[in-house]
Tab-separated table of C-alpha atoms in Angstrom:
chain	number	residue	atom	x	y	z
A	1	MET	CA	-0.032	0.052	0.098
A	2	ALA	CA	2.807	2.438	0.910
A	3	HIS	CA	4.381	1.728	-2.613
A	4	VAL	CA	1.177	2.331	-4.366
A	5	LEU	CA	0.459	5.542	-2.644
A	6	LYS	CA	3.828	7.117	-3.523
A	7	ARG	CA	3.982	5.557	-7.125
A	8	ASP	CA	0.383	6.126	-8.049
A	9	PHE	CA	-0.339	9.229	-5.967
A	10	GLY	CA	2.359	10.815	-5.853
A	11	ILE	CA	2.590	11.049	-2.005
A	12	ASN	CA	6.204	12.019	-0.649
A	13	ALA	CA	5.454	12.231	2.795
A	14	PRO	CA	6.630	9.537	5.161
A	15	ILE	CA	4.264	6.490	5.099
A	16	LEU	CA	4.051	4.200	8.239
A	17	VAL	CA	2.122	0.942	7.556
A	18	LEU	CA	0.011	-0.499	10.447
A	19	HIS	CA	-0.724	-3.990	9.530
A	20	ASP	CA	-3.714	-5.866	10.955
A	21	ARG	CA	-3.005	-8.388	13.809
A	22	PRO	CA	-5.228	-11.305	15.054
A	23	ALA	CA	-7.605	-10.647	17.745
A	24	ALA	CA	-6.568	-12.197	21.062
A	25	HIS	CA	-9.017	-15.238	20.883
A	26	PHE	CA	-7.081	-16.565	17.732
A	27	ARG	CA	-4.066	-18.385	19.364
A	28	PRO	CA	-2.254	-21.795	18.793
A	29	PHE	CA	-3.454	-24.928	20.613
A	30	ASP	CA	-1.520	-27.741	22.249
A	31	LEU	CA	-2.268	-31.312	21.348
A	32	GLN	CA	-4.494	-31.688	24.385
A	33	GLU	CA	-6.524	-28.672	23.440
A	34	ARG	CA	-6.646	-29.590	19.950
A	35	LEU	CA	-8.202	-32.885	20.526
A	36	SER	CA	-10.648	-31.886	23.089
A	37	PHE	CA	-12.105	-29.399	20.605
A	38	LEU	CA	-12.164	-31.859	17.595
A	39	GLY	CA	-13.726	-34.436	20.002
A	40	ARG	CA	-16.867	-32.123	20.600
A	41	PHE	CA	-17.059	-30.331	17.393
A	42	PRO	CA	-19.869	-31.908	15.385
A	43	GLU	CA	-17.980	-32.381	11.982
A	44	THR	CA	-14.962	-34.095	13.504
A	45	ALA	CA	-16.165	-35.911	16.700
A	46	SER	CA	-16.318	-39.233	15.355
A	47	PHE	CA	-12.765	-39.036	13.584
A	48	VAL	CA	-10.835	-38.093	16.327
A	49	ASP	CA	-8.909	-41.363	16.568
A	50	GLU	CA	-7.952	-41.144	13.072
A	51	ILE	CA	-7.030	-37.559	13.438
A	52	GLU	CA	-4.684	-38.258	16.230
A	53	LYS	CA	-3.010	-41.201	14.503
A	54	MET	CA	-2.567	-38.633	11.616
A	55	ARG	CA	-4.775	-41.112	9.289
A	56	LEU	CA	-7.078	-38.276	8.675
A	57	ARG	CA	-5.629	-34.536	8.146
A	58	VAL	CA	-7.930	-31.605	8.555
A	59	ILE	CA	-7.833	-28.628	6.095
A	60	VAL	CA	-9.935	-25.322	6.621
A	61	SER	CA	-11.039	-22.740	4.386
A	62	SER	CA	-13.175	-19.618	5.050
A	63	THR	CA	-15.043	-17.760	2.288
A	64	SER	CA	-17.964	-15.565	1.551
A	65	TRP	CA	-18.645	-17.594	-1.500
A	66	THR	CA	-18.324	-14.821	-3.827
A	67	MET	CA	-16.636	-14.540	-7.414
A	68	ASP	CA	-13.613	-13.277	-5.887
A	69	GLU	CA	-12.786	-16.939	-4.948
A	70	ASP	CA	-12.809	-19.509	-7.403
A	71	PHE	CA	-13.370	-22.658	-5.150
A	72	SER	CA	-12.828	-24.894	-8.473
A	73	LEU	CA	-9.251	-24.573	-8.051
A	74	LEU	CA	-9.576	-26.175	-4.526
A	75	LEU	CA	-11.976	-28.872	-5.593
A	76	ASP	CA	-9.899	-29.950	-8.755
A	77	ALA	CA	-6.801	-29.953	-6.608
A	78	LEU	CA	-8.670	-32.451	-3.997
A	79	VAL	CA	-9.810	-34.556	-7.003
A	80	GLY	CA	-6.364	-34.880	-7.947
A	81	TYR	CA	-5.249	-35.491	-4.389
A	82	SER	CA	-7.644	-38.278	-4.111
A	83	GLU	CA	-6.608	-40.019	-7.480
A	84	LEU	CA	-3.104	-40.048	-6.247
A	85	ALA	CA	-3.855	-41.391	-2.886
A	86	THR	CA	-5.904	-44.350	-4.414
A	87	THR	CA	-3.356	-45.062	-7.147
A	88	SER	CA	0.372	-44.181	-6.973
A	89	HIS	CA	0.613	-42.596	-3.548
A	90	PRO	CA	-1.159	-44.916	-1.292
A	91	GLN	CA	0.740	-43.532	1.730
A	92	LEU	CA	-1.464	-40.374	1.495
A	93	PRO	CA	-3.903	-39.868	4.494
A	94	GLU	CA	-7.407	-39.177	4.004
A	95	VAL	CA	-8.566	-35.636	4.271
A	96	MET	CA	-11.535	-33.619	5.630
A	97	VAL	CA	-12.018	-30.208	4.290
A	98	ILE	CA	-14.113	-27.897	6.484
A	99	ILE	CA	-15.393	-24.807	4.486
A	100	THR	CA	-16.714	-22.051	6.595
A	101	GLY	CA	-18.900	-19.061	5.729
A	102	LYS	CA	-22.007	-18.078	3.799
A	103	GLY	CA	-22.588	-16.421	0.420
A	104	PRO	CA	-24.376	-16.276	-2.957
A	105	GLN	CA	-22.293	-19.040	-4.689
A	106	LYS	CA	-22.305	-21.650	-1.792
A	107	GLU	CA	-25.391	-23.698	-3.437
A	108	HIS	CA	-23.420	-23.798	-6.705
A	109	TYR	CA	-20.317	-25.216	-5.163
A	110	LEU	CA	-22.339	-27.641	-2.949
A	111	ALA	CA	-24.037	-28.879	-6.016
A	112	LYS	CA	-20.630	-29.389	-7.736
A	113	ILE	CA	-19.178	-31.178	-4.571
A	114	ALA	CA	-22.075	-33.637	-4.459
A	115	ASP	CA	-21.532	-34.414	-8.328
A	116	MET	CA	-18.120	-35.171	-7.663
A	117	GLU	CA	-18.837	-37.418	-4.672
A	118	ASP	CA	-21.513	-39.254	-6.661
A	119	LYS	CA	-18.904	-39.987	-9.372
A	120	ASP	CA	-16.475	-41.299	-7.023
A	121	LYS	CA	-13.924	-38.275	-7.495
A	122	LEU	CA	-13.331	-37.686	-3.771
A	123	GLU	CA	-12.905	-41.041	-2.376
A	124	MET	CA	-10.251	-40.065	-0.227
A	125	VAL	CA	-11.697	-36.899	0.732
A	126	THR	CA	-14.599	-35.470	2.583
A	127	VAL	CA	-15.899	-31.996	2.303
A	128	LYS	CA	-18.052	-30.368	4.879
A	129	THR	CA	-19.469	-26.846	5.344
A	130	ALA	CA	-20.183	-25.244	8.699
A	131	TRP	CA	-21.251	-21.577	10.083
A	132	LEU	CA	-19.458	-21.132	13.492
A	133	THR	CA	-19.366	-18.866	16.400
A	134	THR	CA	-16.434	-16.540	16.427
A	135	ARG	CA	-14.959	-18.634	19.226
A	136	ASP	CA	-15.423	-21.967	17.602
A	137	TYR	CA	-14.045	-20.576	14.325
A	138	ALA	CA	-10.927	-19.698	16.122
A	139	SER	CA	-10.596	-23.087	17.794
A	140	LEU	CA	-11.118	-24.957	14.396
A	141	LEU	CA	-8.387	-22.901	12.953
A	142	ALA	CA	-5.977	-23.515	15.969
A	143	SER	CA	-6.972	-27.356	15.154
A	144	ALA	CA	-6.522	-27.900	11.723
A	145	ASP	CA	-3.395	-28.942	10.012
A	146	VAL	CA	-3.617	-26.588	6.881
A	147	GLY	CA	-5.539	-23.489	6.109
A	148	ILE	CA	-6.332	-22.604	2.441
A	149	SER	CA	-7.169	-18.982	1.334
A	150	LEU	CA	-8.477	-18.680	-2.124
A	151	HIS	CA	-8.418	-14.879	-2.064
A	152	LYS	CA	-7.606	-12.866	-5.134
A	153	SER	CA	-6.760	-9.381	-4.575
A	154	THR	CA	-8.290	-7.268	-7.308
A	155	SER	CA	-6.227	-4.301	-6.077
A	156	GLY	CA	-3.232	-6.277	-5.323
A	157	VAL	CA	-2.682	-4.538	-1.987
A	158	ASP	CA	-5.362	-5.810	0.297
A	159	LEU	CA	-4.382	-8.566	2.782
A	160	PRO	CA	-7.155	-11.302	3.615
A	161	MET	CA	-7.806	-10.971	7.228
A	162	LYS	CA	-8.681	-14.875	7.113
A	163	VAL	CA	-4.924	-15.315	6.521
A	164	VAL	CA	-4.242	-13.099	9.299
A	165	ASP	CA	-6.426	-15.098	11.587
A	166	MET	CA	-4.904	-18.435	10.546
A	167	LEU	CA	-1.675	-17.363	11.289
A	168	GLY	CA	-2.563	-16.044	14.628
A	169	ALA	CA	-3.675	-19.426	15.374
A	170	GLY	CA	-0.735	-20.951	14.478
A	171	LEU	CA	-2.047	-22.584	11.281
A	172	PRO	CA	0.158	-22.994	8.354
A	173	VAL	CA	-1.370	-21.146	5.263
A	174	VAL	CA	-1.494	-22.233	1.633
A	175	GLY	CA	-2.988	-19.425	-0.644
A	176	TRP	CA	-3.390	-17.900	-3.876
A	177	GLY	CA	-0.137	-15.777	-4.077
A	178	LYS	CA	-0.101	-14.140	-7.223
A	179	PHE	CA	-0.690	-10.654	-6.074
A	180	GLN	CA	1.576	-7.799	-4.925
A	181	ALA	CA	1.029	-7.699	-1.112
A	182	TRP	CA	1.016	-11.682	-0.255
A	183	PRO	CA	4.504	-11.684	0.884
A	184	GLU	CA	3.723	-9.036	3.452
A	185	LEU	CA	1.771	-11.886	5.139
A	186	VAL	CA	3.161	-15.129	4.218
A	187	GLN	CA	7.004	-16.084	3.977
A	188	GLU	CA	7.200	-18.833	1.394
A	189	GLY	CA	8.463	-22.043	3.166
A	190	VAL	CA	8.497	-20.281	6.550
A	191	ASN	CA	4.799	-19.895	7.571
A	192	GLY	CA	3.070	-20.950	4.312
A	193	ARG	CA	3.106	-21.643	0.629
A	194	GLY	CA	1.664	-19.798	-2.341
A	195	PHE	CA	0.237	-21.134	-5.418
A	196	SER	CA	-1.060	-19.826	-8.692
A	197	SER	CA	-2.765	-22.880	-10.041
A	198	THR	CA	-4.782	-25.944	-9.326
A	199	GLU	CA	-1.585	-28.108	-10.208
A	200	GLU	CA	0.397	-26.063	-7.795
A	201	LEU	CA	-2.071	-26.444	-4.879
A	202	GLN	CA	-2.444	-30.031	-5.474
A	203	ALA	CA	1.501	-30.597	-5.467
A	204	ILE	CA	1.586	-28.593	-1.991
A	205	ILE	CA	-1.266	-30.559	-0.435
A	206	VAL	CA	0.806	-33.831	-1.382
A	207	GLU	CA	3.903	-32.480	-0.113
A	208	LEU	CA	2.433	-31.260	3.263
A	209	LEU	CA	0.505	-34.239	3.964
A	210	GLY	CA	2.768	-36.861	2.513
A	211	ASP	CA	5.358	-38.859	4.545
A	212	ASP	CA	7.755	-36.288	5.002
A	213	THR	CA	5.945	-34.486	7.945
A	214	GLN	CA	8.937	-32.066	8.748
A	215	GLN	CA	7.886	-29.433	6.151
A	216	LEU	CA	4.514	-29.299	7.494
A	217	GLN	CA	5.957	-28.923	11.057
A	218	ARG	CA	8.451	-26.067	10.211
A	219	LEU	CA	5.401	-24.212	8.671
A	220	ARG	CA	3.433	-24.450	11.803
A	221	LEU	CA	6.534	-23.333	13.840
A	222	GLY	CA	6.535	-20.222	11.642
A	223	ALA	CA	2.944	-19.757	11.723
A	224	ARG	CA	3.162	-19.806	15.406
A	225	LYS	CA	5.697	-17.072	15.766
A	226	GLU	CA	3.177	-14.936	14.192
A	227	ASN	CA	1.069	-14.908	17.342
A	228	GLU	CA	3.870	-13.139	19.164
A	229	LYS	CA	2.884	-9.946	17.950
A	230	GLY	CA	-0.467	-9.035	18.584
A	231	TRP	CA	-2.608	-5.973	17.879
A	232	ASP	CA	-1.320	-3.779	20.741
A	233	GLU	CA	2.373	-4.632	19.843
A	234	GLU	CA	1.679	-3.653	16.239
A	235	TRP	CA	0.080	-0.421	17.174
A	236	ASP	CA	2.596	0.597	19.932
A	237	SER	CA	5.622	-0.012	17.466
A	238	VAL	CA	4.043	2.142	14.614
A	239	ALA	CA	1.060	4.274	15.803
A	240	GLY	CA	2.453	4.630	19.189
A	241	ARG	CA	5.727	5.607	18.138
A	242	LEU	CA	4.263	8.461	15.711
A	243	PHE	CA	2.242	9.871	18.423
A	244	GLY	CA	5.126	9.743	20.859
A	245	ILE	CA	3.221	7.852	23.735
A	246	THR	CA	5.423	4.403	23.480
């Protein structure tokens, strides 16, 4: 944003960037907290044993189901994942994808998901949708294995708050990364991964959920570090310094 203000609007005065930070209720969970939440969350309660043994992995994506987010990217990647898991990559775990939110295109994509399921294209994938309280949403993010953002920035400089929340909950992010401001949120290979096609998204999911769990663990450690700087710390370091009160 600072770059755009200088380049497109000719603003030469000093520009201080104050980034959004996650609210306090977005925080990482330890293993006990994670299993406790998943054990009482209706969508996952009957699968806790498989989740604990890493036979089932949980992916979360949040959306307002608008044209700004093309869920075909994710669904096609999941079809490809399922095909690999039932053929050449039998070591891949089953996946539960939980999509939160409401919006105008929800029914369109639910019909598409149902058609894929009827054709056995999602044999190793279960897709569920949910509308959650703020507290349960934060708990779900802290309990998942991977968060996926399909936000495509039309301006190139807006930062999706869902990614801020995911990182605040210590959740590694895989997101559409072909816009200018993406690196301000996600450091490639440190706290998340970026993609620009269905094929890239599928490959990243396979990498992170495959036999080598160290990569996912590294991303989780990187994501957890994002929680160390909350809104108060961000405000103090930028606005507080500007006003001379910190």
